[in-house]
PDB file of C-alpha atoms in Angstrom:
ATOM      1  CA  MET A 266      79.980 -61.817  70.207  1.00  0.00           C
ATOM      2  CA  PRO A 267      77.487 -59.017  69.419  1.00  0.00           C
ATOM      3  CA  VAL A 268      73.936 -59.626  68.227  1.00  0.00           C
ATOM      4  CA  GLU A 269      73.595 -59.042  64.465  1.00  0.00           C
ATOM      5  CA  ARG A 270      71.269 -59.757  61.583  1.00  0.00           C
ATOM      6  CA  VAL A 271      70.910 -63.434  60.770  1.00  0.00           C
ATOM      7  CA  GLN A 272      71.667 -63.011  57.061  1.00  0.00           C
ATOM      8  CA  LYS A 273      74.896 -61.220  57.942  1.00  0.00           C
ATOM      9  CA  ILE A 274      75.885 -64.033  60.308  1.00  0.00           C
ATOM     10  CA  LEU A 275      75.332 -66.641  57.591  1.00  0.00           C
ATOM     11  CA  ALA A 276      77.213 -64.548  55.025  1.00  0.00           C
ATOM     12  CA  ARG A 277      80.176 -63.693  57.226  1.00  0.00           C
ATOM     13  CA  ALA A 278      80.230 -67.306  58.345  1.00  0.00           C
ATOM     14  CA  GLY A 279      80.898 -68.428  54.794  1.00  0.00           C
ATOM     15  CA  LEU A 280      77.757 -70.450  54.126  1.00  0.00           C
ATOM     16  CA  ALA A 281      76.543 -68.197  51.321  1.00  0.00           C
ATOM     17  CA  SER A 282      76.604 -64.659  50.036  1.00  0.00           C
ATOM     18  CA  ARG A 283      74.390 -62.232  51.909  1.00  0.00           C
ATOM     19  CA  ARG A 284      71.947 -62.191  49.007  1.00  0.00           C
ATOM     20  CA  GLU A 285      71.700 -65.997  49.065  1.00  0.00           C
ATOM     21  CA  ALA A 286      71.265 -65.981  52.839  1.00  0.00           C
ATOM     22  CA  GLU A 287      68.416 -63.482  52.509  1.00  0.00           C
ATOM     23  CA  GLU A 288      66.760 -65.774  49.980  1.00  0.00           C
ATOM     24  CA  TRP A 289      67.064 -68.709  52.398  1.00  0.00           C
ATOM     25  CA  ILE A 290      65.316 -66.626  55.050  1.00  0.00           C
ATOM     26  CA  ARG A 291      62.523 -65.633  52.643  1.00  0.00           C
ATOM     27  CA  GLU A 292      62.034 -69.315  51.817  1.00  0.00           C
ATOM     28  CA  GLY A 293      61.598 -70.164  55.519  1.00  0.00           C
ATOM     29  CA  ARG A 294      64.705 -72.358  55.635  1.00  0.00           C
ATOM     30  CA  VAL A 295      66.381 -70.570  58.552  1.00  0.00           C
ATOM     31  CA  THR A 296      65.464 -70.915  62.232  1.00  0.00           C
ATOM     32  CA  VAL A 297      66.803 -69.373  65.420  1.00  0.00           C
ATOM     33  CA  ASN A 298      66.133 -71.319  68.610  1.00  0.00           C
ATOM     34  CA  GLY A 299      63.527 -73.380  66.764  1.00  0.00           C
ATOM     35  CA  GLN A 300      61.596 -70.437  65.322  1.00  0.00           C
ATOM     36  CA  VAL A 301      61.486 -69.610  61.619  1.00  0.00           C
ATOM     37  CA  VAL A 302      62.890 -66.101  61.188  1.00  0.00           C
ATOM     38  CA  SER A 303      62.154 -63.309  58.748  1.00  0.00           C
ATOM     39  CA  LEU A 304      64.423 -60.680  57.223  1.00  0.00           C
ATOM     40  CA  GLY A 305      65.645 -58.293  59.878  1.00  0.00           C
ATOM     41  CA  ALA A 306      65.804 -60.907  62.643  1.00  0.00           C
ATOM     42  CA  LYS A 307      68.914 -60.805  64.820  1.00  0.00           C
ATOM     43  CA  ALA A 308      70.823 -63.440  66.762  1.00  0.00           C
ATOM     44  CA  ASP A 309      73.986 -64.129  68.727  1.00  0.00           C
ATOM     45  CA  PRO A 310      75.886 -66.855  66.825  1.00  0.00           C
ATOM     46  CA  GLU A 311      77.591 -68.062  70.009  1.00  0.00           C
ATOM     47  CA  LYS A 312      74.495 -68.268  72.221  1.00  0.00           C
ATOM     48  CA  ASP A 313      71.619 -68.936  69.807  1.00  0.00           C
ATOM     49  CA  SER A 314      70.862 -72.122  67.875  1.00  0.00           C
ATOM     50  CA  ILE A 315      70.881 -71.086  64.222  1.00  0.00           C
ATOM     51  CA  LYS A 316      69.866 -73.738  61.694  1.00  0.00           C
ATOM     52  CA  VAL A 317      69.542 -73.927  57.920  1.00  0.00           C
ATOM     53  CA  ASP A 318      67.272 -76.692  56.632  1.00  0.00           C
ATOM     54  CA  GLY A 319      67.326 -78.187  60.111  1.00  0.00           C
ATOM     55  CA  ARG A 320      71.125 -78.421  60.229  1.00  0.00           C
ATOM     56  CA  ARG A 321      72.835 -76.394  62.913  1.00  0.00           C
ATOM     57  CA  VAL A 322      75.394 -73.812  61.923  1.00  0.00           C
ATOM     58  CA  LYS A 323      78.610 -74.733  63.697  1.00  0.00           C
ATOM     59  CA  LEU A 324      81.264 -72.087  64.125  1.00  0.00           C
ATOM     60  CA  ALA A 325      84.614 -72.949  62.636  1.00  0.00           C
ATOM     61  CA  GLN A 326      87.921 -71.141  63.013  1.00  0.00           C
ATOM     62  CA  ARG A 327      89.445 -70.466  59.610  1.00  0.00           C
ATOM     63  CA  LEU A 328      88.635 -68.193  56.731  1.00  0.00           C
ATOM     64  CA  ARG A 329      90.037 -69.106  53.320  1.00  0.00           C
ATOM     65  CA  TYR A 330      90.810 -66.791  50.424  1.00  0.00           C
ATOM     66  CA  ILE A 331      91.750 -68.714  47.269  1.00  0.00           C
ATOM     67  CA  LEU A 332      92.956 -67.145  44.024  1.00  0.00           C
ATOM     68  CA  LEU A 333      92.301 -69.515  41.111  1.00  0.00           C
ATOM     69  CA  TYR A 334      93.121 -69.218  37.409  1.00  0.00           C
ATOM     70  CA  LYS A 335      89.896 -70.508  35.875  1.00  0.00           C
ATOM     71  CA  PRO A 336      90.509 -72.240  32.559  1.00  0.00           C
ATOM     72  CA  PRO A 337      87.967 -71.981  29.741  1.00  0.00           C
ATOM     73  CA  GLY A 338      85.433 -74.788  29.772  1.00  0.00           C
ATOM     74  CA  VAL A 339      84.908 -74.705  33.550  1.00  0.00           C
ATOM     75  CA  VAL A 340      81.693 -73.514  35.213  1.00  0.00           C
ATOM     76  CA  THR A 341      81.827 -70.743  37.826  1.00  0.00           C
ATOM     77  CA  THR A 342      79.467 -72.403  40.300  1.00  0.00           C
ATOM     78  CA  SER A 343      79.722 -74.793  43.227  1.00  0.00           C
ATOM     79  CA  GLU A 344      77.657 -77.485  41.472  1.00  0.00           C
ATOM     80  CA  ASP A 345      76.504 -78.082  37.914  1.00  0.00           C
ATOM     81  CA  PRO A 346      73.357 -80.106  37.054  1.00  0.00           C
ATOM     82  CA  GLU A 347      74.895 -81.001  33.681  1.00  0.00           C
ATOM     83  CA  GLY A 348      77.894 -82.612  35.329  1.00  0.00           C
ATOM     84  CA  ARG A 349      80.452 -80.179  33.941  1.00  0.00           C
ATOM     85  CA  THR A 350      83.637 -79.367  35.840  1.00  0.00           C
ATOM     86  CA  THR A 351      83.142 -76.490  38.280  1.00  0.00           C
ATOM     87  CA  VAL A 352      85.675 -74.138  39.839  1.00  0.00           C
ATOM     88  CA  VAL A 353      85.025 -75.804  43.191  1.00  0.00           C
ATOM     89  CA  ASP A 354      85.950 -79.170  41.638  1.00  0.00           C
ATOM     90  CA  LEU A 355      89.392 -77.714  40.871  1.00  0.00           C
ATOM     91  CA  VAL A 356      90.128 -76.908  44.521  1.00  0.00           C
ATOM     92  CA  LYS A 357      88.081 -79.295  46.669  1.00  0.00           C
ATOM     93  CA  ALA A 358      90.685 -82.072  46.846  1.00  0.00           C
ATOM     94  CA  ARG A 359      93.110 -79.709  48.574  1.00  0.00           C
ATOM     95  CA  VAL A 360      90.832 -77.229  50.357  1.00  0.00           C
ATOM     96  CA  SER A 361      88.953 -78.649  53.332  1.00  0.00           C
ATOM     97  CA  GLU A 362      86.843 -75.545  53.935  1.00  0.00           C
ATOM     98  CA  ARG A 363      83.642 -75.019  51.966  1.00  0.00           C
ATOM     99  CA  VAL A 364      84.428 -72.108  49.648  1.00  0.00           C
ATOM    100  CA  PHE A 365      82.348 -70.565  46.890  1.00  0.00           C
ATOM    101  CA  PRO A 366      83.214 -68.390  43.870  1.00  0.00           C
ATOM    102  CA  VAL A 367      82.911 -64.619  44.037  1.00  0.00           C
ATOM    103  CA  GLY A 368      81.345 -63.015  40.992  1.00  0.00           C
ATOM    104  CA  ARG A 369      80.968 -64.335  37.470  1.00  0.00           C
ATOM    105  CA  LEU A 370      83.366 -65.587  34.836  1.00  0.00           C
ATOM    106  CA  ASP A 371      81.522 -67.315  32.036  1.00  0.00           C
ATOM    107  CA  TYR A 372      82.134 -70.815  30.700  1.00  0.00           C
ATOM    108  CA  HIS A 373      84.338 -69.808  27.760  1.00  0.00           C
ATOM    109  CA  SER A 374      86.286 -67.122  29.630  1.00  0.00           C
ATOM    110  CA  GLU A 375      89.405 -67.614  31.721  1.00  0.00           C
ATOM    111  CA  GLY A 376      91.524 -65.866  34.291  1.00  0.00           C
ATOM    112  CA  LEU A 377      91.543 -64.866  37.929  1.00  0.00           C
ATOM    113  CA  LEU A 378      88.695 -65.858  40.221  1.00  0.00           C
ATOM    114  CA  LEU A 379      88.402 -65.523  43.982  1.00  0.00           C
ATOM    115  CA  LEU A 380      86.903 -68.312  46.073  1.00  0.00           C
ATOM    116  CA  THR A 381      86.257 -67.757  49.763  1.00  0.00           C
ATOM    117  CA  ASN A 382      84.116 -68.674  52.752  1.00  0.00           C
ATOM    118  CA  HIS A 383      83.973 -65.043  53.885  1.00  0.00           C
ATOM    119  CA  GLY A 384      80.427 -64.172  52.882  1.00  0.00           C
ATOM    120  CA  GLU A 385      80.494 -60.493  53.816  1.00  0.00           C
ATOM    121  CA  LEU A 386      83.636 -59.880  51.781  1.00  0.00           C
ATOM    122  CA  ALA A 387      82.126 -61.771  48.837  1.00  0.00           C
ATOM    123  CA  TYR A 388      78.958 -59.692  49.066  1.00  0.00           C
ATOM    124  CA  ARG A 389      80.860 -56.407  49.026  1.00  0.00           C
ATOM    125  CA  LEU A 390      83.180 -57.447  46.202  1.00  0.00           C
ATOM    126  CA  GLY A 391      80.165 -58.258  44.057  1.00  0.00           C
ATOM    127  CA  HIS A 392      78.151 -55.122  44.846  1.00  0.00           C
ATOM    128  CA  PRO A 393      78.703 -52.177  42.458  1.00  0.00           C
ATOM    129  CA  ARG A 394      78.311 -49.746  45.375  1.00  0.00           C
ATOM    130  CA  TYR A 395      81.812 -50.644  46.557  1.00  0.00           C
ATOM    131  CA  GLY A 396      83.367 -49.912  43.168  1.00  0.00           C
ATOM    132  CA  VAL A 397      85.750 -52.872  42.938  1.00  0.00           C
ATOM    133  CA  LEU A 398      87.043 -52.964  39.363  1.00  0.00           C
ATOM    134  CA  ARG A 399      87.754 -55.991  37.165  1.00  0.00           C
ATOM    135  CA  GLU A 400      90.336 -55.809  34.410  1.00  0.00           C
ATOM    136  CA  TYR A 401      90.327 -57.993  31.291  1.00  0.00           C
ATOM    137  CA  LEU A 402      92.549 -58.661  28.295  1.00  0.00           C
ATOM    138  CA  VAL A 403      90.273 -59.250  25.342  1.00  0.00           C
ATOM    139  CA  LYS A 404      91.102 -60.590  21.889  1.00  0.00           C
ATOM    140  CA  VAL A 405      88.532 -59.562  19.289  1.00  0.00           C
ATOM    141  CA  LYS A 406      88.029 -60.152  15.595  1.00  0.00           C
ATOM    142  CA  GLY A 407      89.428 -57.289  13.535  1.00  0.00           C
ATOM    143  CA  VAL A 408      90.431 -53.884  14.883  1.00  0.00           C
ATOM    144  CA  PRO A 409      87.712 -51.544  16.183  1.00  0.00           C
ATOM    145  CA  ASP A 410      88.165 -48.001  14.854  1.00  0.00           C
ATOM    146  CA  GLU A 411      87.716 -44.694  16.705  1.00  0.00           C
ATOM    147  CA  SER A 412      83.977 -44.702  16.064  1.00  0.00           C
ATOM    148  CA  ASP A 413      83.696 -48.215  17.526  1.00  0.00           C
ATOM    149  CA  VAL A 414      85.717 -47.217  20.584  1.00  0.00           C
ATOM    150  CA  SER A 415      83.451 -44.227  21.118  1.00  0.00           C
ATOM    151  CA  LYS A 416      80.455 -46.580  21.097  1.00  0.00           C
ATOM    152  CA  LEU A 417      82.235 -48.989  23.456  1.00  0.00           C
ATOM    153  CA  LEU A 418      82.836 -46.196  25.954  1.00  0.00           C
ATOM    154  CA  LYS A 419      79.124 -45.375  25.964  1.00  0.00           C
ATOM    155  CA  GLY A 420      78.379 -48.892  27.213  1.00  0.00           C
ATOM    156  CA  ALA A 421      75.290 -50.992  26.626  1.00  0.00           C
ATOM    157  CA  VAL A 422      71.994 -51.887  28.283  1.00  0.00           C
ATOM    158  CA  ILE A 423      72.477 -55.318  29.861  1.00  0.00           C
ATOM    159  CA  GLU A 424      69.920 -57.030  32.105  1.00  0.00           C
ATOM    160  CA  GLY A 425      67.812 -53.865  31.964  1.00  0.00           C
ATOM    161  CA  LYS A 426      70.575 -51.501  33.102  1.00  0.00           C
ATOM    162  CA  ARG A 427      73.092 -49.398  31.188  1.00  0.00           C
ATOM    163  CA  VAL A 428      76.592 -50.644  31.931  1.00  0.00           C
ATOM    164  CA  VAL A 429      79.532 -48.415  31.017  1.00  0.00           C
ATOM    165  CA  PRO A 430      83.158 -49.627  31.006  1.00  0.00           C
ATOM    166  CA  LYS A 431      85.665 -47.607  33.036  1.00  0.00           C
ATOM    167  CA  ALA A 432      88.395 -47.967  30.405  1.00  0.00           C
ATOM    168  CA  VAL A 433      88.856 -49.391  26.894  1.00  0.00           C
ATOM    169  CA  GLU A 434      92.400 -49.329  25.499  1.00  0.00           C
ATOM    170  CA  LEU A 435      94.099 -50.962  22.533  1.00  0.00           C
ATOM    171  CA  VAL A 436      96.981 -53.213  23.641  1.00  0.00           C
ATOM    172  CA  ARG A 437      98.194 -54.367  20.240  1.00  0.00           C
ATOM    173  CA  THR A 438      97.116 -55.824  16.907  1.00  0.00           C
ATOM    174  CA  THR A 439      98.017 -59.239  15.575  1.00  0.00           C
ATOM    175  CA  PRO A 440     100.004 -59.637  12.305  1.00  0.00           C
ATOM    176  CA  LYS A 441      98.231 -58.038   9.321  1.00  0.00           C
ATOM    177  CA  ALA A 442      95.680 -56.598  11.791  1.00  0.00           C
ATOM    178  CA  VAL A 443      93.528 -59.708  11.554  1.00  0.00           C
ATOM    179  CA  ASN A 444      92.649 -59.442  15.245  1.00  0.00           C
ATOM    180  CA  SER A 445      93.441 -57.156  18.154  1.00  0.00           C
ATOM    181  CA  TRP A 446      93.951 -57.273  21.920  1.00  0.00           C
ATOM    182  CA  TRP A 447      92.225 -54.754  24.212  1.00  0.00           C
ATOM    183  CA  ARG A 448      92.385 -53.827  27.882  1.00  0.00           C
ATOM    184  CA  VAL A 449      88.901 -53.375  29.347  1.00  0.00           C
ATOM    185  CA  VAL A 450      88.083 -52.308  32.912  1.00  0.00           C
ATOM    186  CA  VAL A 451      84.553 -52.680  34.301  1.00  0.00           C
ATOM    187  CA  GLY A 452      82.913 -52.032  37.643  1.00  0.00           C
ATOM    188  CA  GLU A 453      79.701 -54.016  37.213  1.00  0.00           C
ATOM    189  CA  GLY A 454      79.129 -57.763  37.326  1.00  0.00           C
ATOM    190  CA  LYS A 455      76.646 -58.280  34.516  1.00  0.00           C
ATOM    191  CA  THR A 456      76.599 -61.550  32.592  1.00  0.00           C
ATOM    192  CA  HIS A 457      78.709 -61.479  29.390  1.00  0.00           C
ATOM    193  CA  GLU A 458      79.049 -57.684  29.625  1.00  0.00           C
ATOM    194  CA  VAL A 459      82.477 -57.416  27.970  1.00  0.00           C
ATOM    195  CA  ARG A 460      81.471 -59.822  25.196  1.00  0.00           C
ATOM    196  CA  GLU A 461      78.285 -57.830  24.675  1.00  0.00           C
ATOM    197  CA  PHE A 462      80.192 -54.537  24.350  1.00  0.00           C
ATOM    198  CA  PHE A 463      82.252 -55.820  21.415  1.00  0.00           C
ATOM    199  CA  LYS A 464      79.406 -57.779  19.858  1.00  0.00           C
ATOM    200  CA  ARG A 465      77.460 -54.552  19.451  1.00  0.00           C
ATOM    201  CA  VAL A 466      80.262 -52.951  17.441  1.00  0.00           C
ATOM    202  CA  GLU A 467      80.543 -56.123  15.320  1.00  0.00           C
ATOM    203  CA  HIS A 468      83.943 -57.219  16.630  1.00  0.00           C
ATOM    204  CA  PRO A 469      83.114 -60.460  18.476  1.00  0.00           C
ATOM    205  CA  VAL A 470      85.334 -61.637  21.309  1.00  0.00           C
ATOM    206  CA  GLN A 471      87.593 -64.577  20.523  1.00  0.00           C
ATOM    207  CA  ARG A 472      89.315 -64.835  23.881  1.00  0.00           C
ATOM    208  CA  LEU A 473      88.703 -63.163  27.234  1.00  0.00           C
ATOM    209  CA  ILE A 474      91.097 -63.257  30.202  1.00  0.00           C
ATOM    210  CA  ARG A 475      90.464 -61.633  33.579  1.00  0.00           C
ATOM    211  CA  VAL A 476      93.807 -60.318  34.799  1.00  0.00           C
ATOM    212  CA  ALA A 477      92.813 -58.349  37.904  1.00  0.00           C
ATOM    213  CA  ILE A 478      90.149 -58.282  40.616  1.00  0.00           C
ATOM    214  CA  GLY A 479      90.494 -54.988  42.435  1.00  0.00           C
ATOM    215  CA  PRO A 480      94.046 -55.034  43.831  1.00  0.00           C
ATOM    216  CA  LEU A 481      94.600 -58.738  43.038  1.00  0.00           C
ATOM    217  CA  ARG A 482      96.946 -59.704  40.199  1.00  0.00           C
ATOM    218  CA  ASP A 483      99.172 -62.710  39.515  1.00  0.00           C
ATOM    219  CA  GLU A 484     100.800 -63.085  36.109  1.00  0.00           C
ATOM    220  CA  ARG A 485     102.535 -66.297  37.210  1.00  0.00           C
ATOM    221  CA  LEU A 486      99.405 -68.263  38.076  1.00  0.00           C
ATOM    222  CA  LYS A 487      98.706 -70.895  35.406  1.00  0.00           C
ATOM    223  CA  PRO A 488      95.333 -72.237  34.207  1.00  0.00           C
ATOM    224  CA  GLY A 489      93.821 -74.723  36.653  1.00  0.00           C
ATOM    225  CA  LEU A 490      96.158 -73.758  39.505  1.00  0.00           C
ATOM    226  CA  PHE A 491      95.351 -71.800  42.635  1.00  0.00           C
ATOM    227  CA  ARG A 492      96.919 -70.430  45.802  1.00  0.00           C
ATOM    228  CA  ASP A 493      95.959 -68.805  49.088  1.00  0.00           C
ATOM    229  CA  LEU A 494      96.086 -65.028  49.224  1.00  0.00           C
ATOM    230  CA  THR A 495      98.856 -63.484  51.266  1.00  0.00           C
ATOM    231  CA  PRO A 496      97.881 -61.534  54.417  1.00  0.00           C
ATOM    232  CA  GLU A 497      98.756 -58.352  52.534  1.00  0.00           C
ATOM    233  CA  GLU A 498      96.404 -59.261  49.682  1.00  0.00           C
ATOM    234  CA  VAL A 499      93.581 -60.034  52.109  1.00  0.00           C
ATOM    235  CA  GLN A 500      94.102 -56.701  53.817  1.00  0.00           C
ATOM    236  CA  SER A 501      94.058 -54.920  50.454  1.00  0.00           C
ATOM    237  CA  LEU A 502      90.680 -56.510  49.662  1.00  0.00           C
ATOM    238  CA  TYR A 503      89.313 -55.445  53.047  1.00  0.00           C
ATOM    239  CA  GLN A 504      90.425 -51.897  52.334  1.00  0.00           C
ATOM    240  CA  ALA A 505      88.939 -51.973  48.836  1.00  0.00           C
ATOM    241  CA  VAL A 506      85.449 -52.720  50.201  1.00  0.00           C
ATOM    242  CA  GLY A 507      85.695 -50.786  53.466  1.00  0.00           C
ATOM    243  CA  LEU A 508      85.804 -53.897  55.630  1.00  0.00           C
ATOM    244  CA  ALA A 509      88.003 -53.115  58.623  1.00  0.00           C
ATOM    245  CA  ALA A 510      90.390 -55.786  59.849  1.00  0.00           C
ATOM    246  CA  GLN A 511      89.380 -54.793  63.371  1.00  0.00           C
ATOM    247  CA  GLU A 512      85.856 -56.002  62.628  1.00  0.00           C
ATOM    248  CA  GLU A 513      87.147 -59.532  62.140  1.00  0.00           C
ATOM    249  CA  ALA A 514      89.542 -59.318  65.059  1.00  0.00           C
ATOM    250  CA  SER A 515      86.695 -58.322  67.370  1.00  0.00           C
ATOM    251  CA  HIS A 516      85.137 -61.727  66.783  1.00  0.00           C
ATOM    252  CA  GLY A 517      88.189 -63.715  67.813  1.00  0.00           C
ATOM    253  CA  ARG A 518      90.264 -66.037  65.619  1.00  0.00           C
ATOM    254  CA  THR A 519      89.329 -65.463  61.971  1.00  0.00           C
ATOM    255  CA  PRO A 520      85.811 -66.863  62.394  1.00  0.00           C
ATOM    256  CA  SER A 521      84.026 -68.708  59.638  1.00  0.00           C
ATOM    257  CA  ALA A 522      81.338 -71.329  59.891  1.00  0.00           C
ATOM    258  CA  ARG A 523      79.812 -74.353  58.280  1.00  0.00           C
ATOM    259  CA  LEU A 524      76.780 -76.531  58.637  1.00  0.00           C
ATOM    260  CA  HIS A 525      77.738 -79.260  61.067  1.00  0.00           C
ATOM    261  CA  SER A 526      78.561 -82.398  59.093  1.00  0.00           C
ATOM    262  CA  LYS A 527      81.258 -85.023  58.646  1.00  0.00           C
ATOM    263  CA  THR A 528      82.531 -83.660  55.337  1.00  0.00           C
ATOM    264  CA  ARG A 529      86.312 -83.740  55.177  1.00  0.00           C
ATOM    265  CA  GLY A 530      88.922 -82.235  52.900  1.00  0.00           C
ATOM    266  CA  VAL A 531      92.651 -82.297  52.298  1.00  0.00           C
ATOM    267  CA  ARG A 532      94.850 -79.282  52.887  1.00  0.00           C
ATOM    268  CA  ALA A 533      96.667 -78.007  49.817  1.00  0.00           C
ATOM    269  CA  GLY A 534     100.426 -78.308  49.510  1.00  0.00           C
ATOM    270  CA  LYS A 535     102.602 -75.234  50.004  1.00  0.00           C
ATOM    271  CA  THR A 536     104.248 -73.442  47.124  1.00  0.00           C
ATOM    272  CA  HIS A 537     107.537 -71.636  47.116  1.00  0.00           C
ATOM    273  CA  ARG A 538     105.555 -68.395  47.416  1.00  0.00           C
ATOM    274  CA  GLY A 539     103.505 -69.554  50.385  1.00  0.00           C
ATOM    275  CA  GLY A 540     100.443 -70.353  48.294  1.00  0.00           C
ATOM    276  CA  THR A 541      98.742 -73.601  47.422  1.00  0.00           C
ATOM    277  CA  ALA A 542      98.808 -75.917  44.448  1.00  0.00           C
ATOM    278  CA  GLY A 543      95.790 -76.734  42.357  1.00  0.00           C
ATOM    279  CA  ALA A 544      94.705 -79.485  40.047  1.00  0.00           C
ATOM    280  CA  GLY A 545      97.885 -79.529  38.030  1.00  0.00           C
ATOM    281  CA  GLY A 546     100.520 -80.090  40.714  1.00  0.00           C
ATOM    282  CA  GLU A 547     102.525 -78.095  43.214  1.00  0.00           C
ATOM    283  CA  GLY A 548     103.451 -74.435  43.134  1.00  0.00           C
ATOM    284  CA  HIS A 549     102.970 -72.703  39.825  1.00  0.00           C
ATOM    285  CA  ARG A 550     103.893 -75.705  37.686  1.00  0.00           C
ATOM    286  CA  GLN A 551     101.945 -75.843  34.428  1.00  0.00           C
ATOM    287  CA  ALA A 552      98.544 -77.494  34.792  1.00  0.00           C
ATOM    288  CA  ARG A 553      96.731 -79.695  32.321  1.00  0.00           C
ATOM    289  CA  PHE A 554      95.077 -76.536  30.973  1.00  0.00           C
ATOM    290  CA  GLN A 555      97.606 -74.792  28.725  1.00  0.00           C
ATOM    291  CA  ARG A 556      97.766 -71.208  27.565  1.00  0.00           C
ATOM    292  CA  LYS A 557     100.191 -68.726  26.051  1.00  0.00           C
ATOM    293  CA  PRO A 558     100.491 -65.182  27.349  1.00  0.00           C
ATOM    294  CA  PRO A 559      98.563 -62.621  25.261  1.00  0.00           C
ATOM    295  CA  GLY A 560     101.823 -61.159  23.974  1.00  0.00           C
ATOM    296  CA  HIS A 561     102.533 -64.399  22.114  1.00  0.00           C
ATOM    297  CA  VAL A 562      99.087 -65.129  20.754  1.00  0.00           C
ATOM    298  CA  THR A 563      98.340 -64.539  17.095  1.00  0.00           C
TER     299      THR A 563
END
């Protein structure tokens, strides 16, 4: 296995995103052969002893790519200090690998979310340089007019940076035009960006559903349920971020890693589509989180 930067090893191994791994290194939590390393240090993950917080990184053999429908009222983190349900809680009983969520989907929002232990892929999916788009269906109060849409398309300054949506399109209005549904496509990952767009034209968001992450879509996936990506879907993600399949193949059997411990998990059951079942049961059976498709919401 070739020598490479330590933060990239930790990210590709699935322990954290590359940004998180870099932060660990800055904090002095990472050692190679007993020596604390700095950013830019390189190592051979097969020959060198790489440790995080004194725990050795042990190479594993399986990468996981989980597509979850996050219900509203669930936190998009691995842990929550307030004790709220997290997206990892929804999958951990049936996924033995340590996976983490890619990107943001706020507490009140719902829809598709990717969880993986492939840190390099997660890093690229979240970086605006790679241009991976997210698509949302958004229900807002009232019906924005042409002037409002013009303002929406100009974007807004969020977290100190102007964020501009790639597309804003009316899907339909509800009876008597009380509310309306919109299709919004964005390429950034700023907190509450879609909600902020509509708030600034005085049409607050009432419901927000992520329906696509780059090439990933699944209209049949129900709230609280999840499945493994197909090989074709994984390949499409690699292509979307310029990550060659040959890069993974050159390292042997789909390598991932974990900190050596005795943590165990339970493999998820198979669905009729080759995926996995989530908190609500097997296949795509309705979970305890219910929803109606946007076309039937008033």
